[in-house]
Amino acid sequence: MKDVTGRLARASSLHPWRTLALWGGVLVLSVAAIGGLLGSALTTDAEMTNDPESYRAYDLLREHFPPTDDYVNELVVIRSKTVDFDSPAFRARVERLAANLEATGVVQPVRTYYSTGERLLVAPSRRALVVPVGLRGDGEEGIDEVIDVVDAAETDGFETAVTGEFTADRDFTTLSEEDLQKGELQFGLPAALIVLLLVFGAVVAGLVPVLVALVAIIVSLGLTALLGQAFDLSVFVVNMISGMGLALGIDYSLFVVSRYREERRLGNEKLLAIARVGSTTSRAVLFSGSAFVLAMVGMVLVPDTILRSLAAGAILVGIVTVLAALTLLPAVLALIGDRVNALRVPWLGRRVEQSAGVEGRVWSRIVRSVTRTPVLAAVLSAGLLVLAALPVLRMETGLTGVRELPDRFAAKQGFTLLEEEFGVGTADSVQVVVEGDIGAARVEQAIAELARRVGADGAFLPADVSTSPDGRLANVEALVAGDSRDERALEAVQRLRSEVVPQVFAGVDAEVLVSGETAEVVDYRELTDTWLPIVFAFVLALSFVLLTIAFRAVVLPAVAIALNLLSVGAAYGLIVLVFLEGVGRDLLGFTEVDVIAAWLPLFLFAVLFGLSMDYTVFLLSRIREHVAGGQSTVEAVAYGVASTARIITGAALIIIAVFIGFAAGDQVEFQQMGFGIAVSLLIDATVVRLVLLPAVLAILGERTWYLPRWLGWLPHLEIEGAGASPSARP
């Protein structure tokens, strides 16, 4: 099994057409799978699989209450600027709107104030009414018709708007798709091409990585279509595959093509150059991809269908991208040879080609000044990162709600009108489910007291109590004031669970569960808080083992992991500083929020750790290669950093550009994600790679490669490859 990557590179380059035919067949099958299966394989549903309290309450409600058509998931608000609700004109407008809604055939019979006399449907101002609407079926298909009817009713001094479960889902999905498309296609891909042209100085060399990335994305989507026949996968897996495929495909190809050009510049014949790349850089790609996949496996552990779907997509595209870099790319290089340098960028192209594998003048000055005063450089750079990470101690997590949607969306317009007139912004309610002998005196008293205390809490409206036909279940339900995902609502639900319910039902023989949209958010936040340290430990432990085997050292992996944690921690701190504390938020055009998305710390850790490991492995493999060639550690560090800085910086800039596109969108959770990934990789490619890592390795010197004797049995899988030696000397 020695030098597997070298053998793959040689076999692919000796039989390039056979390799291309094989990948062509895989592409055809993938396209067929995408066209025939992908649509049916994906779902918009999200689910926690750890059976939280809110889900157990829903199960009890389904068990004890028979199915009914009397439900509400949308609220339509009508407001007049001139007349009260009891005027004939107002009544005629509301009844016409109700009739038009029923005519769509997608809603249950509509009840209005004029048919029920319920005063709760009238606003305190007397100039607004709310019309509860229940959509038939799953509601996703009919919501567009409802919105069209509501929009058409807004004339002659009347304002109409709708908000609710399906309106919000529709608007969040639309906004996410718009931001993802803008981030990947309108900004990310063009920016990546520009960076590739600047890094390679030639059009053909710049297009080869894009080709590999596109092939990896298509094949991964085909595999996802097949996987989705057996498991539920979120629609967002497509975006994960396209984003990570673009990032990894371009990164790995960038490293391989750059090393190939370096070997050709040194005079090695084409096939020999490809073989040397296979024994060195391709091996680094294999270990980098393995580190990325391990980081994503950590996300699979989390009992959440969306995070697992994202992890599955990232794992698939990671594996496919590595295979493409090890086989497809050598075949392409064997066919085009030196034509990889064709269509040079004027002035820049020749200079870049001649500098392949050579120390950059600016980079060399920076890193050599660092290695001359390593202690000072390490203290200053590490102190800067720790300082940037400190705000993470003030992080508050949750989920953004309708309030954070842009004003152009229907759900936000309905939310604003509803909150102005009624004090609530959504159709979401808190539900306290009580199971037991509901007719017993103590249980009845406890339920009445619970309803009173819920109604007295300013976070809820007055509560209603309903009892199941079998007399075994009571449901205490109240609408949530404002946005059901606001911190005020979350704290109120937590009080219900931790204080109110235990106090009211102390000594009462009944099971009490709190549910509803707000309770689901609380459960999700608890889920991510519980699993974050578990994923941290899992990913860090496996990464340490992988790097120890790769470099046959224990100090170096510990250093690499510690530095990656510093860059991730700094990213966390800066996200809090910008989004929660408002430093530079208006300048950057971000939305004001009270919480960081609950899924973000876990997602960011896995993705950032995986991506930054790419650069770590690539850089350390070059350093180790020169140490194996006889250089001292300090000299190898200086040369390795200076000769790879342009490539690593270019690779980081490509991913930064992609995620800046996400940050420039209107979806606040994508703003946080895009900003976090971009700023972390910027820190990683500058402060960590150019200053902190060289300084720490210079301080450690030859101790960097320490391996205890009792680990001497570890297999020799060094990334620098068997018999590899430096291709160039400083």
XYZ file of C-alpha atoms in Angstrom:
730
model
C 0.000 0.000 0.000
C 3.048 2.260 -0.180
C 2.661 5.441 -2.244
C -0.924 4.780 -3.327
C -1.372 8.362 -4.517
C 1.799 8.155 -6.623
C 0.610 4.952 -8.253
C -2.794 6.459 -8.994
C -1.167 9.517 -10.537
C 1.129 7.400 -12.712
C -1.674 5.076 -13.829
C -3.975 7.986 -14.663
C -1.280 9.864 -16.580
C -0.198 6.751 -18.544
C -3.802 6.008 -19.583
C -5.474 9.449 -19.618
C -8.204 8.649 -22.131
C -9.227 5.564 -20.189
C -9.424 7.664 -17.015
C -11.457 10.372 -18.760
C -13.822 7.745 -20.172
C -14.360 6.316 -16.702
C -15.151 9.746 -15.233
C -17.338 10.518 -18.266
C -19.418 7.416 -17.573
C -19.742 8.387 -13.918
C -20.852 11.874 -14.969
C -23.534 10.493 -17.295
C -24.902 8.231 -14.559
C -24.806 11.125 -12.072
C -26.730 13.437 -14.404
C -29.333 10.692 -14.932
C -29.670 10.214 -11.164
C -29.990 13.956 -10.603
C -32.690 14.304 -13.252
C -34.682 11.260 -12.174
C -34.251 11.035 -8.430
C -32.882 14.185 -6.804
C -36.197 16.063 -6.598
C -37.930 13.206 -4.803
C -34.937 12.549 -2.544
C -34.936 15.905 -0.751
C -37.246 17.430 1.836
C -37.822 20.852 3.336
C -38.669 19.338 6.734
C -36.330 19.712 9.706
C -36.489 17.415 12.691
C -34.669 16.736 15.940
C -34.223 12.992 16.380
C -33.542 12.993 20.139
C -37.280 13.064 21.029
C -37.289 16.392 22.917
C -40.052 17.517 25.285
C -41.878 19.524 22.608
C -42.099 16.465 20.325
C -43.379 14.249 23.147
C -46.124 16.792 23.787
C -47.130 16.740 20.116
C -47.341 12.941 20.291
C -49.733 13.194 23.258
C -51.909 15.736 21.453
C -52.154 13.460 18.392
C -52.911 10.481 20.624
C -55.730 12.068 22.636
C -57.274 14.659 20.298
C -58.998 13.374 17.136
C -58.060 14.982 13.790
C -60.033 18.165 13.154
C -60.484 20.774 10.457
C -60.686 23.497 13.087
C -57.099 24.679 13.065
C -55.283 27.913 12.245
C -51.838 28.323 10.696
C -52.156 31.729 9.012
C -53.481 35.103 10.207
C -54.838 37.673 7.752
C -54.974 41.258 9.035
C -57.248 43.964 7.573
C -56.807 47.553 8.701
C -58.637 50.689 7.633
C -57.156 54.156 7.845
C -60.550 55.854 7.979
C -63.408 53.638 9.286
C -64.055 51.344 12.268
C -64.701 47.606 12.069
C -68.468 48.052 12.582
C -68.932 50.148 9.464
C -70.694 48.540 6.444
C -67.692 49.219 4.218
C -65.336 47.399 6.590
C -67.699 44.431 6.884
C -68.178 44.203 3.140
C -64.403 44.241 2.595
C -63.785 41.477 5.154
C -66.601 39.239 3.897
C -65.453 39.660 0.282
C -61.901 38.726 1.314
C -63.168 35.654 3.198
C -65.208 34.550 0.179
C -62.210 34.970 -2.146
C -60.028 32.928 0.204
C -62.579 30.101 0.323
C -62.865 30.232 -3.488
C -59.224 29.188 -3.831
C -60.111 25.751 -2.459
C -56.878 25.580 -0.460
C -58.262 26.786 2.889
C -60.763 25.525 5.434
C -64.065 27.461 5.823
C -63.084 30.959 6.955
C -64.473 32.340 10.223
C -64.596 36.111 10.716
C -65.690 38.379 13.545
C -68.962 38.972 11.721
C -69.793 35.221 11.708
C -68.574 34.367 15.226
C -68.755 37.592 17.242
C -65.360 36.822 18.864
C -64.042 40.125 20.255
C -60.501 38.753 20.309
C -60.511 39.161 16.514
C -60.940 42.952 16.877
C -57.953 45.200 17.527
C -58.050 47.676 20.444
C -57.910 50.500 17.886
C -61.240 49.236 16.392
C -59.786 49.820 12.909
C -58.275 46.374 12.376
C -59.532 42.787 12.322
C -57.719 39.493 12.134
C -59.088 36.597 10.088
C -57.774 33.159 11.129
C -57.080 30.846 8.178
C -56.326 27.130 8.101
C -54.676 25.761 4.950
C -55.621 22.297 3.755
C -52.995 19.579 3.332
C -49.390 20.507 3.990
C -50.076 24.141 3.069
C -46.922 24.619 1.016
C -48.680 24.487 -2.350
C -51.640 26.689 -1.439
C -49.882 29.528 0.352
C -49.063 31.402 -2.854
C -52.769 31.581 -3.761
C -53.611 32.897 -0.290
C -50.958 35.611 -0.550
C -52.237 36.639 -3.999
C -55.799 36.999 -2.688
C -54.633 39.034 0.317
C -52.480 41.335 -1.832
C -55.359 41.924 -4.255
C -57.606 43.074 -1.387
C -55.332 45.996 -0.451
C -57.174 48.942 -2.080
C -59.287 51.993 -1.235
C -57.703 52.854 2.094
C -57.527 49.293 3.411
C -54.288 47.542 4.336
C -54.205 43.755 4.145
C -51.394 41.376 5.029
C -50.885 37.735 5.991
C -48.397 35.978 8.203
C -48.101 32.545 9.726
C -46.392 29.183 9.527
C -46.452 28.604 5.769
C -45.993 32.256 4.832
C -42.848 32.413 6.939
C -41.564 29.065 5.608
C -42.106 30.257 2.043
C -40.358 33.572 2.617
C -37.397 32.078 4.502
C -36.938 29.465 1.754
C -37.136 32.101 -0.988
C -34.673 34.371 0.804
C -32.264 31.490 1.428
C -32.358 30.454 -2.229
C -31.776 34.035 -3.368
C -28.819 34.513 -1.029
C -27.274 31.149 -1.845
C -27.579 31.753 -5.582
C -26.069 35.210 -5.228
C -23.293 33.944 -2.976
C -22.288 31.025 -5.200
C -23.066 32.044 -8.780
C -23.218 35.822 -8.936
C -20.281 36.499 -6.613
C -18.416 33.358 -5.530
C -17.669 31.701 -8.879
C -16.643 34.904 -10.746
C -14.466 35.937 -7.792
C -12.880 32.468 -7.707
C -12.019 32.718 -11.407
C -10.399 36.117 -10.901
C -8.297 34.823 -7.991
C -7.270 31.755 -10.010
C -6.137 33.961 -12.893
C -4.072 36.057 -10.496
C -2.555 32.983 -8.807
C -1.755 31.054 -12.025
C -1.370 33.905 -14.492
C -2.919 31.749 -17.239
C -6.504 31.094 -18.323
C -6.132 27.331 -18.897
C -4.438 26.756 -15.535
C -7.210 28.761 -13.903
C -10.001 26.794 -15.575
C -8.663 23.326 -14.708
C -9.532 23.645 -10.968
C -13.009 24.894 -11.856
C -13.490 21.870 -14.135
C -12.512 19.469 -11.347
C -14.816 21.279 -8.902
C -17.793 21.095 -11.286
C -17.220 17.377 -11.926
C -17.046 16.714 -8.178
C -20.259 18.690 -7.581
C -22.224 16.843 -10.287
C -21.063 13.386 -9.177
C -21.776 14.212 -5.535
C -25.289 15.385 -6.392
C -25.843 12.100 -8.233
C -24.721 10.136 -5.171
C -26.959 12.315 -3.011
C -29.947 11.446 -5.216
C -29.251 7.758 -4.572
C -28.629 8.237 -0.844
C -31.864 10.207 -0.561
C -33.849 7.129 -1.576
C -32.881 5.514 1.733
C -32.583 8.526 4.073
C -34.363 11.871 4.457
C -32.050 14.633 3.253
C -32.653 18.375 3.497
C -32.864 20.497 0.355
C -29.954 22.519 1.737
C -27.634 19.582 1.029
C -27.510 20.861 -2.560
C -26.094 24.185 -1.422
C -23.608 22.458 0.877
C -22.375 20.290 -1.970
C -22.058 23.186 -4.406
C -20.347 25.469 -1.866
C -17.941 22.868 -0.457
C -17.385 21.306 -3.880
C -16.354 24.666 -5.271
C -14.074 25.325 -2.293
C -12.418 21.901 -2.038
C -12.250 21.234 -5.782
C -10.510 24.504 -6.480
C -8.250 24.224 -3.425
C -6.998 20.706 -4.126
C -6.568 21.374 -7.831
C -4.781 24.619 -7.043
C -2.246 22.737 -4.917
C -1.737 19.962 -7.502
C -1.463 22.199 -10.575
C 0.905 24.564 -8.763
C 3.196 21.672 -7.787
C 3.074 20.302 -11.336
C 4.164 23.669 -12.763
C 6.935 23.802 -10.170
C 8.216 20.352 -11.163
C 8.163 21.286 -14.858
C 10.013 24.515 -14.115
C 12.741 22.448 -12.452
C 13.181 20.462 -15.666
C 11.340 17.228 -14.834
C 9.726 15.465 -17.795
C 5.903 15.636 -17.915
C 5.065 12.123 -16.665
C 7.828 12.260 -14.056
C 6.495 15.622 -12.859
C 3.002 14.131 -12.496
C 4.420 11.117 -10.637
C 6.322 13.390 -8.231
C 3.147 15.410 -7.641
C 1.342 12.147 -6.916
C 3.945 11.150 -4.330
C 3.916 14.518 -2.552
C 1.128 17.031 -3.038
C -1.501 14.403 -3.938
C -0.668 12.626 -0.712
C -1.223 15.900 1.151
C -4.572 16.194 -0.637
C -5.518 12.700 0.546
C -4.728 13.523 4.167
C -6.368 16.961 3.910
C -9.515 15.420 2.514
C -9.470 12.801 5.257
C -9.220 15.527 7.904
C -12.136 17.399 6.294
C -14.292 14.263 6.161
C -13.510 13.475 9.816
C -14.601 16.981 10.803
C -17.870 16.468 8.935
C -18.414 13.065 10.562
C -18.586 14.974 13.831
C -21.710 16.730 12.556
C -23.329 13.404 11.676
C -23.369 12.596 15.389
C -25.777 15.458 16.124
C -29.448 14.312 16.254
C -30.669 16.938 13.803
C -31.735 16.095 10.248
C -30.480 19.329 8.677
C -27.006 19.140 10.222
C -26.778 15.474 9.299
C -27.853 16.264 5.741
C -25.261 19.017 5.449
C -22.614 16.677 6.844
C -23.610 13.902 4.421
C -23.337 16.289 1.472
C -19.963 17.577 2.634
C -18.627 14.044 3.183
C -19.738 12.930 -0.276
C -18.269 15.946 -2.043
C -15.079 15.672 0.030
C -14.522 12.044 -0.988
C -15.382 12.645 -4.642
C -13.167 15.737 -4.825
C -10.187 13.827 -3.429
C -10.738 11.014 -5.959
C -10.964 13.559 -8.775
C -7.755 15.266 -7.638
C -5.929 11.909 -7.448
C -7.095 10.475 -10.790
C -8.942 12.912 -13.064
C -6.522 15.784 -12.572
C -3.343 13.787 -13.437
C -5.090 12.541 -16.588
C -5.998 16.085 -17.617
C -2.437 17.280 -16.950
C -1.050 14.369 -18.994
C -3.201 15.393 -21.955
C -2.646 19.137 -21.898
C 0.959 19.084 -20.645
C 2.568 22.494 -20.844
C -0.553 23.872 -22.480
C -1.681 24.331 -18.886
C 0.216 27.628 -19.200
C -1.692 28.656 -22.342
C -3.486 32.007 -22.643
C -1.190 33.786 -20.221
C -2.332 36.976 -18.567
C -0.170 39.783 -20.010
C 2.862 40.688 -17.847
C 1.634 38.567 -14.932
C 1.604 35.128 -16.573
C 5.314 34.677 -17.214
C 6.303 36.038 -13.791
C 3.923 33.698 -11.979
C 5.067 30.679 -13.999
C 8.741 31.336 -13.244
C 8.070 31.847 -9.524
C 6.376 28.453 -9.008
C 7.839 26.834 -5.892
C 10.183 29.780 -5.264
C 10.138 31.907 -2.137
C 8.046 35.022 -2.608
C 10.073 38.095 -1.796
C 7.439 39.730 0.423
C 6.434 36.453 2.095
C 10.083 35.575 2.697
C 10.768 38.871 4.454
C 7.754 38.440 6.699
C 8.420 34.873 7.753
C 12.171 35.317 8.214
C 11.608 38.335 10.421
C 9.212 36.168 12.455
C 11.710 33.312 12.839
C 14.375 35.782 14.008
C 12.176 36.912 16.947
C 9.825 33.952 17.379
C 8.871 34.491 21.026
C 7.757 38.083 20.477
C 5.866 37.151 17.296
C 4.138 34.213 19.003
C 3.100 36.229 22.058
C 1.743 39.153 20.020
C -0.142 37.056 17.445
C -1.558 34.601 19.997
C -2.554 37.492 22.253
C -4.365 39.149 19.356
C -6.343 35.975 18.620
C -7.217 35.427 22.292
C -8.375 39.042 22.529
C -10.561 38.564 19.436
C -12.028 35.386 20.954
C -13.002 36.912 24.328
C -16.479 38.154 23.229
C -17.483 34.501 22.751
C -18.059 34.417 26.516
C -21.060 36.696 25.911
C -22.576 34.624 23.113
C -26.347 34.098 23.191
C -27.806 31.550 20.780
C -31.292 31.046 19.366
C -33.016 31.119 15.987
C -33.898 34.204 14.003
C -37.588 34.831 13.423
C -39.924 36.733 11.127
C -38.805 40.033 12.663
C -35.421 39.672 10.892
C -36.944 39.186 7.421
C -36.574 42.086 4.957
C -39.663 44.300 4.716
C -40.403 43.192 1.147
C -41.632 39.759 2.263
C -45.294 39.014 2.966
C -44.655 37.335 6.328
C -42.750 40.386 7.599
C -45.474 42.791 6.436
C -48.145 40.689 8.140
C -46.029 40.369 11.284
C -45.545 44.134 11.517
C -49.240 44.915 11.016
C -50.320 42.204 13.445
C -47.893 43.309 16.146
C -48.902 46.963 15.778
C -52.600 46.209 16.164
C -52.801 43.085 18.363
C -49.462 42.777 20.183
C -48.712 39.376 18.597
C -46.686 38.834 15.447
C -47.309 35.209 14.523
C -49.880 32.448 14.756
C -47.540 30.501 17.041
C -48.722 29.553 20.505
C -47.287 27.947 23.617
C -48.997 24.688 24.539
C -48.796 23.152 28.011
C -50.039 19.571 27.779
C -51.289 17.900 30.963
C -51.879 14.128 30.935
C -53.616 12.375 33.812
C -57.007 12.252 35.532
C -58.105 15.674 34.296
C -61.371 15.493 36.263
C -59.636 15.101 39.622
C -60.012 18.159 41.857
C -56.297 18.760 42.417
C -55.556 18.404 38.713
C -58.370 20.805 37.781
C -57.112 23.374 40.279
C -53.555 23.071 38.990
C -54.687 23.511 35.376
C -56.727 26.604 36.284
C -53.781 28.101 38.171
C -51.467 27.321 35.262
C -53.809 29.070 32.799
C -53.977 32.085 35.111
C -50.180 32.343 35.423
C -49.661 31.904 31.681
C -52.115 34.711 30.945
C -50.477 36.929 33.584
C -47.061 36.554 31.948
C -46.558 39.485 29.575
C -44.912 37.166 27.034
C -48.274 35.461 26.321
C -51.860 36.423 25.620
C -54.701 35.015 27.787
C -54.758 31.210 27.756
C -57.509 28.848 26.598
C -57.980 25.361 28.062
C -59.273 22.435 26.003
C -59.864 18.860 27.156
C -59.591 15.705 25.063
C -62.726 13.600 24.480
C -61.305 10.762 26.589
C -60.825 13.108 29.555
C -57.165 12.172 29.914
C -55.470 15.240 28.415
C -55.767 19.009 28.835
C -54.141 21.561 26.555
C -53.438 25.017 28.004
C -52.731 27.189 24.960
C -51.849 30.869 24.534
C -50.548 32.973 21.658
C -47.024 34.308 22.039
C -46.705 38.096 22.194
C -44.404 39.557 19.538
C -42.169 37.128 17.667
C -42.329 33.561 18.944
C -38.522 33.309 18.524
C -37.682 36.473 20.460
C -35.474 36.068 23.514
C -38.375 37.282 25.659
C -40.534 34.365 24.465
C -37.707 31.846 24.887
C -37.087 32.961 28.466
C -40.814 32.747 29.207
C -40.985 29.132 27.989
C -37.917 28.269 30.035
C -39.629 29.798 33.095
C -42.698 27.688 32.416
C -40.620 24.529 32.365
C -38.242 25.275 35.218
C -40.416 27.319 37.611
C -44.131 27.618 36.873
C -44.986 23.989 36.015
C -42.960 22.447 38.897
C -44.539 24.916 41.357
C -48.133 24.558 40.166
C -48.058 20.768 39.763
C -46.022 19.954 42.868
C -47.535 16.806 44.359
C -50.116 16.493 41.541
C -50.341 13.129 39.759
C -49.993 14.315 36.163
C -47.373 14.500 33.404
C -46.870 18.063 32.127
C -45.017 18.937 28.919
C -44.477 22.352 27.305
C -44.586 22.553 23.510
C -45.115 24.946 20.624
C -42.816 26.759 18.197
C -40.990 28.627 20.969
C -40.484 25.421 22.957
C -39.018 23.779 19.849
C -36.447 26.577 19.599
C -35.560 26.097 23.277
C -35.173 22.349 22.697
C -32.989 22.961 19.643
C -30.757 25.367 21.525
C -30.330 22.810 24.301
C -29.532 20.148 21.706
C -26.737 22.177 20.083
C -25.346 23.259 23.462
C -25.209 19.606 24.560
C -23.576 18.279 21.398
C -21.076 21.070 20.765
C -18.447 19.830 23.284
C -19.037 16.234 22.150
C -18.363 17.133 18.517
C -15.350 19.195 19.580
C -13.839 16.240 21.439
C -14.631 13.759 18.662
C -13.181 15.861 15.832
C -10.105 16.959 17.777
C -9.279 13.422 18.903
C -9.612 11.901 15.427
C -7.696 14.785 13.841
C -4.871 14.338 16.344
C -4.653 10.639 15.522
C -4.677 11.291 11.767
C -1.977 13.971 11.934
C 0.138 11.865 14.291
C 0.089 9.021 11.775
C 0.667 11.401 8.856
C 3.710 13.164 10.328
C 4.900 10.528 12.863
C 5.030 13.208 15.551
C 2.885 14.189 18.530
C 4.005 17.783 19.119
C 3.253 18.972 15.587
C -0.380 17.714 15.575
C -0.975 19.318 18.969
C 0.364 22.643 17.659
C -1.714 22.442 14.461
C -4.921 21.673 16.360
C -4.289 24.406 18.947
C -3.728 27.023 16.245
C -6.842 25.971 14.352
C -8.834 26.275 17.568
C -7.460 29.775 18.061
C -8.602 30.882 14.602
C -12.053 29.319 15.128
C -12.331 30.956 18.557
C -11.381 34.326 17.094
C -14.094 33.890 14.460
C -16.671 33.123 17.182
C -15.617 36.208 19.122
C -15.768 38.501 16.100
C -19.248 37.210 15.182
C -20.459 38.141 18.668
C -18.666 41.491 18.529
C -20.245 42.444 15.186
C -23.739 40.921 15.311
C -24.617 41.108 19.014
C -22.579 44.082 20.192
C -22.892 46.057 16.958
C -19.209 46.903 16.361
C -19.018 47.726 12.639
C -22.422 46.135 11.991
C -23.936 49.137 10.209
C -20.747 49.713 8.219
C -20.853 46.120 6.969
C -24.597 46.273 6.292
C -25.587 43.408 8.603
C -28.983 42.954 10.277
C -29.370 43.784 13.970
C -30.190 40.654 16.004
C -30.241 39.537 19.630
C -28.897 36.000 19.110
C -26.420 33.967 17.101
C -28.040 31.091 15.198
C -28.001 28.048 17.492
C -26.672 25.752 14.754
C -23.869 28.130 13.766
C -21.153 27.404 16.401
C -21.330 23.676 15.722
C -21.508 24.067 11.939
C -18.734 26.660 11.867
C -16.426 24.528 13.980
C -16.778 21.489 11.731
C -16.445 23.424 8.462
C -13.682 25.774 9.589
C -11.673 23.019 11.219
C -11.952 20.910 8.082
C -11.030 23.734 5.701
C -8.181 25.128 7.789
C -6.737 21.611 8.065
C -6.355 21.686 4.273
C -3.914 24.565 4.517
C -2.253 23.106 7.606
C -1.552 19.744 5.989
C -0.402 21.305 2.711
C 2.012 23.665 4.462
C 3.332 21.167 6.992
C 3.873 18.554 4.290
C 6.132 20.992 2.413
C 8.008 21.784 5.604
C 8.415 18.089 6.433
C 9.545 17.394 2.875
C 12.449 19.810 3.239
C 13.313 18.565 6.715
C 13.516 15.057 5.210
C 15.869 16.555 2.598
C 18.339 17.643 5.263
C 17.347 21.199 6.144
C 16.945 22.388 9.718
C 13.418 22.866 10.998
C 13.762 26.656 11.162
C 15.098 26.875 7.601
C 12.473 24.437 6.312
C 9.719 26.454 8.019
C 10.953 29.709 6.473
C 11.200 28.211 3.004
C 7.973 26.187 3.262
C 5.879 29.165 4.372
C 7.419 31.620 1.904
C 7.122 29.250 -1.082
C 3.502 28.221 -0.395
C 2.114 31.531 0.912
C 0.903 32.697 -2.496
C -0.926 29.420 -3.137
C -2.434 29.128 0.341
C -3.467 32.787 0.324
C -5.035 32.347 -3.110
C -6.905 29.240 -1.990
C -8.175 31.024 1.112
C -9.219 34.082 -0.904
C -11.340 31.891 -3.161
C -13.331 30.482 -0.242
C -13.450 33.889 1.414
C -14.926 35.338 -1.786
C -17.593 32.614 -1.916
C -18.695 33.199 1.657
C -18.509 36.985 1.435
C -21.244 36.523 -1.154
C -23.347 34.785 1.499
C -22.600 37.517 4.029
C -23.765 40.140 1.528
C -27.262 38.613 1.426
C -30.329 39.512 3.489
C -30.772 36.259 5.450
C -29.187 37.078 8.806
C -28.153 33.500 9.583
C -26.296 33.338 6.260
C -24.748 36.713 7.070
C -23.395 35.216 10.294
C -22.192 32.070 8.531
C -20.550 33.914 5.639
C -18.868 36.453 7.894
C -17.662 33.756 10.307
C -16.092 31.545 7.632
C -14.586 34.484 5.730
C -13.005 36.137 8.768
C -11.727 32.823 10.168
C -10.009 31.841 6.920
C -8.590 35.345 6.585
C -7.107 35.015 10.080
C -5.914 31.503 9.303
C -4.163 32.483 6.058
C -2.480 35.574 7.527
C -1.963 35.720 11.286
C -1.743 31.945 11.813
C 0.114 30.766 8.674
C 2.464 33.732 8.280
C 3.215 34.610 11.902
C 2.004 32.305 14.663
C 2.776 28.911 13.117
C 6.316 29.844 11.952
C 7.016 31.433 15.327
C 5.880 28.390 17.323
C 7.782 25.946 15.093
C 10.893 28.112 15.281
C 10.670 28.051 19.088
C 10.228 24.276 19.127
C 12.941 23.580 16.552
C 13.699 19.869 16.179
C 11.344 19.095 19.069
C 8.547 19.686 16.549
C 9.046 16.136 15.253
C 9.125 14.394 18.624
C 7.578 10.914 18.693
C 7.672 8.807 21.881
C 9.443 5.484 21.531
C 6.321 3.587 22.506
C 4.644 4.946 19.339
C 7.403 3.655 17.091
C 5.019 0.978 15.808
C 2.973 3.597 13.920
C 2.872 2.936 10.167
C 5.128 5.046 7.947
C 2.539 7.041 6.007
C 4.473 10.291 5.806
C 2.798 12.866 3.580
C 6.098 13.785 1.960
C 6.106 10.352 0.350
C 8.664 7.601 0.113
C 11.983 8.915 -0.891
C 10.724 12.412 -1.490
C 13.280 15.120 -1.395
C 13.133 18.839 -1.841
C 12.567 19.869 -5.424
C 14.126 23.240 -4.871
C 16.483 24.788 -2.383
C 16.159 28.226 -0.881
